[in-house]
Amino acid sequence: MVDIIHRVGIKAPISKVYAALATVEGIAGWWTTETKGVSKPGGNIETRFLSLSGKEIGSMAFEVLELDPDKKVRWRVTSGPEEWIGTDVVFNLTQDGEYTIVLFGHKNWREAVEFTSHCSMKWAIFMLSLKELVETGKGRPSPHDIKIDNWN
Amino acid sequence: MVDIIHRVGIKAPISKVYAALATVEGIAGWWTTETKGVSKPGGNIETRFLSLSGKEIGSMAFEVLELDPDKKVRWRVTSGPEEWIGTDVVFNLTQDGEYTIVLFGHKNWREAVEFTSHCSMKWAIFMLSLKELVETGKGRPSPHDIKIDNWN
């Protein structure tokens, strides 16, 4: 199995970072504006990714597996790109001085393919967006995300 | 073994991207301004990372293993953080329409530790810097790199 892993430190209380990960409104502020569903254990969240002109370029759905306040959020991908289905997206939170540390993982890819490399880079972009959202009040969710290659 | 992998697409001729990876001047433009050495097969490159106030926060050295013009650059880490020693840093280049695609790998970590997650995020930041350098003429090498957590 292959994992994408990233670490960011956010200068904010852990509860603020948790809220950005554990609520639909929070997720819409850093990942994609087109986020809906129910963020509670067993609930489902749907995300759509649009181009700036409004064309859909992708969509995904997740089951919320864990919501451990101020500690952990875990989703399981139930639909979306074929390589994503059955993988887990995990956020582990800890406090380190004035920083909330986010250990991000997109875990259990069957193999490392070129699309994995693309997604690793895009998750880094969205972790930056999460940091900006919590620290400044304004993230860069899709369709306003930084574009990194010819795929997005 | 654990690999960090990223994909970026750069709107520029492949030769320009290759030059940014295969020359000391190029590397100094996107990774760290403090880069010196000899970029030829068997040569050694040394990098230092300073804070904005000039304090050294890290240093590394690499042997250049492969320089395949417009196709591939590969380094082996010979000194630096303990976890890095013996790992390989690889850049594979291909053309896709108006983009040069960079498939980046920092390969053969013995295990995935928290420092791996930090480095994955920082490599993404430096891949963005490489893209900016080649597309606009100005990258964000250390010490002007985007800070992502309490470690750097």
Coordinates of N, CA and C in Angstrom, one line a residue, chain A residues 3 5-9 96 99 101 103-104 112-114 116-118 120-121 124-125 127-128 131 146-151, chain B residues 3 5-9 96 99 101 103-104 112-114 116-118 120-121 124-125 127-128 131 146-151:
Chain A
D3 N 1.0 5.5 0.7 CA 0.4 6.6 1.4 C 1.0 8.0 0.9
I5 N 1.6 11.5 2.5 CA 1.6 12.1 3.8 C 2.2 13.5 3.8
H6 N 1.6 14.4 4.6 CA 2.0 15.8 4.7 C 1.9 16.3 6.1
R7 N 2.7 17.3 6.5 CA 2.7 17.9 7.8 C 2.6 19.4 7.6
V8 N 1.6 20.0 8.2 CA 1.6 21.5 8.3 C 1.4 21.9 9.8
G9 N 1.8 23.1 10.1 CA 1.7 23.7 11.4 C 0.9 25.0 11.2
D96 N 1.6 21.9 19.4 CA 3.0 22.1 19.7 C 3.3 23.6 19.9
Y99 N 1.5 26.3 17.7 CA 1.0 25.7 16.5 C 0.1 24.5 16.8
I101 N -0.5 21.2 14.9 CA 0.2 20.4 13.9 C -0.9 19.4 13.3
L103 N -1.2 16.3 10.9 CA -0.5 15.2 10.1 C -1.6 14.6 9.2
F104 N -1.4 14.9 7.9 CA -2.3 14.5 6.9 C -1.9 13.2 6.3
A112 N 1.6 3.2 -6.5 CA 2.0 4.6 -6.8 C 2.0 4.8 -8.3
V113 N 1.0 5.6 -8.8 CA 1.0 5.9 -10.3 C 1.2 7.4 -10.4
E114 N 1.2 7.8 -11.7 CA 1.4 9.2 -12.0 C 0.3 10.1 -11.3
T116 N -1.1 9.5 -8.5 CA -0.7 9.6 -7.1 C 0.2 10.8 -6.9
S117 N 1.2 11.0 -7.8 CA 2.1 12.1 -7.7 C 1.3 13.4 -7.8
H118 N 0.4 13.5 -8.8 CA -0.4 14.7 -9.0 C -1.2 15.0 -7.7
S120 N -0.6 14.0 -4.6 CA 0.3 14.4 -3.5 C 0.5 15.9 -3.6
M121 N 0.8 16.4 -4.8 CA 1.1 17.8 -5.0 C -0.2 18.7 -4.7
A124 N -0.9 19.0 -1.0 CA -0.1 20.0 -0.4 C -0.7 21.4 -0.6
I125 N -1.1 21.6 -1.8 CA -1.8 22.9 -2.1 C -3.0 23.1 -1.2
M127 N -3.5 21.7 1.7 CA -3.1 21.9 3.1 C -2.6 23.3 3.4
L128 N -2.0 24.0 2.4 CA -1.7 25.4 2.4 C -2.9 26.2 2.5
K131 N -4.3 26.0 6.0 CA -3.5 26.9 6.9 C -4.0 28.3 6.7
I146 N -4.6 26.8 -6.4 CA -3.4 27.0 -7.2 C -3.3 25.8 -8.1
K147 N -3.2 26.1 -9.4 CA -3.1 25.0 -10.4 C -1.6 24.6 -10.5
I148 N -1.4 23.3 -10.6 CA 0.0 22.8 -10.5 C 0.5 22.1 -11.8
D149 N -0.5 21.7 -12.6 CA -0.1 21.0 -13.9 C -1.2 21.0 -14.9
N150 N -1.1 20.2 -15.9 CA -2.1 20.2 -17.0 C -3.3 19.4 -16.6
W151 N -3.3 18.8 -15.5 CA -4.5 18.0 -15.0 C -5.3 18.8 -14.1
Chain B
D3 N 8.6 6.4 -0.5 CA 8.9 7.5 -1.4 C 8.0 8.7 -1.3
I5 N 6.5 11.5 -3.6 CA 6.4 11.7 -5.1 C 5.5 12.9 -5.3
H6 N 5.8 13.7 -6.3 CA 5.0 14.8 -6.7 C 5.0 15.0 -8.3
R7 N 4.0 15.6 -8.8 CA 4.0 15.9 -10.2 C 3.6 17.4 -10.4
V8 N 4.4 18.1 -11.2 CA 4.1 19.4 -11.6 C 4.2 19.6 -13.1
G9 N 3.4 20.5 -13.7 CA 3.5 20.7 -15.1 C 3.9 22.2 -15.3
D96 N 4.4 17.2 -22.5 CA 2.9 16.9 -22.8 C 2.3 18.2 -23.3
Y99 N 3.2 21.8 -21.9 CA 3.8 21.6 -20.6 C 5.0 20.7 -20.6
I101 N 6.4 18.1 -18.0 CA 5.9 17.4 -16.8 C 7.1 17.0 -16.0
L103 N 8.2 14.7 -13.0 CA 7.8 13.6 -12.0 C 9.0 13.6 -11.0
F104 N 8.7 14.1 -9.8 CA 9.7 14.2 -8.7 C 9.6 13.0 -7.8
A112 N 8.4 5.8 7.1 CA 7.7 7.0 7.1 C 7.6 7.6 8.5
V113 N 8.3 8.7 8.8 CA 8.2 9.3 10.1 C 7.6 10.7 9.9
E114 N 7.4 11.4 11.1 CA 6.8 12.7 11.0 C 7.7 13.7 10.1
T116 N 9.3 12.8 7.5 CA 8.9 12.5 6.1 C 7.7 13.4 5.6
S117 N 6.7 13.5 6.5 CA 5.5 14.3 6.2 C 5.9 15.7 6.0
H118 N 6.8 16.2 6.8 CA 7.3 17.6 6.7 C 8.0 17.8 5.4
S120 N 7.8 16.0 2.6 CA 6.8 15.9 1.5 C 6.2 17.3 1.2
M121 N 5.7 17.9 2.3 CA 5.1 19.3 2.1 C 6.1 20.3 1.6
A124 N 6.9 19.9 -2.1 CA 5.8 20.5 -2.9 C 6.0 22.0 -3.0
I125 N 6.3 22.6 -1.9 CA 6.6 24.1 -1.9 C 7.8 24.4 -2.9
M127 N 8.7 22.5 -5.4 CA 8.3 22.2 -6.8 C 7.5 23.4 -7.4
L128 N 6.7 24.1 -6.5 CA 6.0 25.3 -6.9 C 7.0 26.4 -7.2
K131 N 8.5 25.7 -10.6 CA 7.5 26.1 -11.6 C 7.6 27.7 -11.8
I146 N 8.2 29.5 1.2 CA 6.9 29.5 2.0 C 7.1 28.6 3.2
K147 N 6.9 29.1 4.4 CA 7.0 28.3 5.6 C 5.7 27.6 5.9
I148 N 5.9 26.3 6.3 CA 4.6 25.5 6.3 C 4.4 25.0 7.7
D149 N 5.3 25.0 8.6 CA 5.1 24.6 10.0 C 6.1 25.1 10.9
N150 N 6.2 24.6 12.2 CA 7.1 25.1 13.2 C 8.6 24.6 13.0
W151 N 8.8 23.7 12.0 CA 10.1 23.3 11.7 C 10.8 24.0 10.6

